[in-house]
Amino acid sequence: MKELTKQQLKVLKSVEVYLKKTGFPPTRVEICNELGFKSPNAAEMHLRALEKKGYIAIKSGSSRGISIVKNQKVFGTNLDQMPVIGLVAAGSPTLAEENIEKRIPCDPNMFKENFDYFLRVKGLSMMDAGIHEDDLVAIKKTTEVKNGDLVVVRLEDEVTLKYFKKDNYILELIPANKDFSIIKVDLREQEAFVEGKSVGLIRTH
Amino acid sequence: MKELTKQQLKVLKSVEVYLKKTGFPPTRVEICNELGFKSPNAAEMHLRALEKKGYIAIKSGSSRGISIVKNQKVFGTNLDQMPVIGLVAAGSPTLAEENIEKRIPCDPNMFKENFDYFLRVKGLSMMDAGIHEDDLVAIKKTTEVKNGDLVVVRLEDEVTLKYFKKDNYILELIPANKDFSIIKVDLREQEAFVEGKSVGLIRTH
DNA sequence: TTATATACTGTAAAAATATACAGTATAAAT
DNA sequence: ATTTATACTGTATATTTTTACAGTATATAA
């Protein structure tokens, strides 16, 4: 990262302190009051310099639209609140607010591939794969899946979590519990929509 | 804390998500856009209700002057690099640098209880509990465990992950795979050290 | 000497924003 | 039957805030 001038560092620190104290970023005028400047433009120019050098991001047009850019080399990834969605038998899992049970603070890149949401598993059909009722399966929204992937598939209005196997126009959806039967779909007769695939799982003991 | 209505909770969550994403709080209009309200006054009234109930603070006259009031019970969202340790048959799992396979960015409070490290599971003895080889079990360092907990126990030099059951002097360490046998320890004859217990699990597919 | 970068003052206008006020609708409680 | 609480729409306005523009001053480099 580029070096900061003495004044730029002062402004950056001042923003950080204000953020910590209030929970939201300062305005130009507030920075001026803090540091004794008499023109809002003084703060403005320092902020733009800090932005150019990569220390902060400024959302144009927004009031208090300053965010501190974390040093990516140190932390690597971002902490997000990943939504948890119940696997409802009918209808696709959507990220609409009313479907979100809660949110879990974690990194969307914590698994090998990034993911978009957690699906709360209902039913016992994946028991033999070590997936239990109420486990949270991390789902990446994608239609690019390959045989053997654990996928979220919609048939008509029913959504299920199954292993994917496709041979020409025959799609097989394989549960991992011998007590459940394989669903075979002839894609010439019936449509199947792949909503996403699982990239990981978490469970609370 | 006072109970929140469904809509108030939605607004609170929406503010939290916005904050996490952008680093600064949303405006009334932005909350409306997010939740589908058509009047900024809808957001305003929910915010005032949240303020009155103690969930947020609003700095009057300031744009985006919303701050989340933390209560200790609500999970703090700290991004940490949680270490992954291999379950070595001999010797306790230590957090010494040479034992750390890698680090995973996630929140130590992502499960119901906080944890200290991940243990990479070796062997198949927990198969029936839905725990597979190479799963990562989140371990909280503690000696306070109760019957039924999944615990990390050291017997002599051997460390294992088993279900805990203690009846006076007799400690039983129960695997979850019928092909493995229960380890019975008479604590008058042999020492057993509880290193910690599992509070969760993650798996990469 | 002449740029050039840093570091400001001072002013002003346009846009963003909070917030008050007047309503409507609905369900639950009295 | 009437009140009360929740949950909004719709409009308006005063205030906050960003941001552009025109300057001044000083130190350093070319």
PDB file of C-alpha atoms in Angstrom, chain B residues 33 42 157 177:
ATOM      1  CA  ASN B  33     -36.189  -0.238  -0.895  1.00  0.00           C
ATOM      2  CA  ALA B  42     -42.572   3.158   7.433  1.00  0.00           C
ATOM      3  CA  ASP B 157      -1.008 -40.795  25.176  1.00  0.00           C
ATOM      4  CA  ASN B 177     -20.087 -46.871  14.789  1.00  0.00           C
TER       5      ASN B 177
END
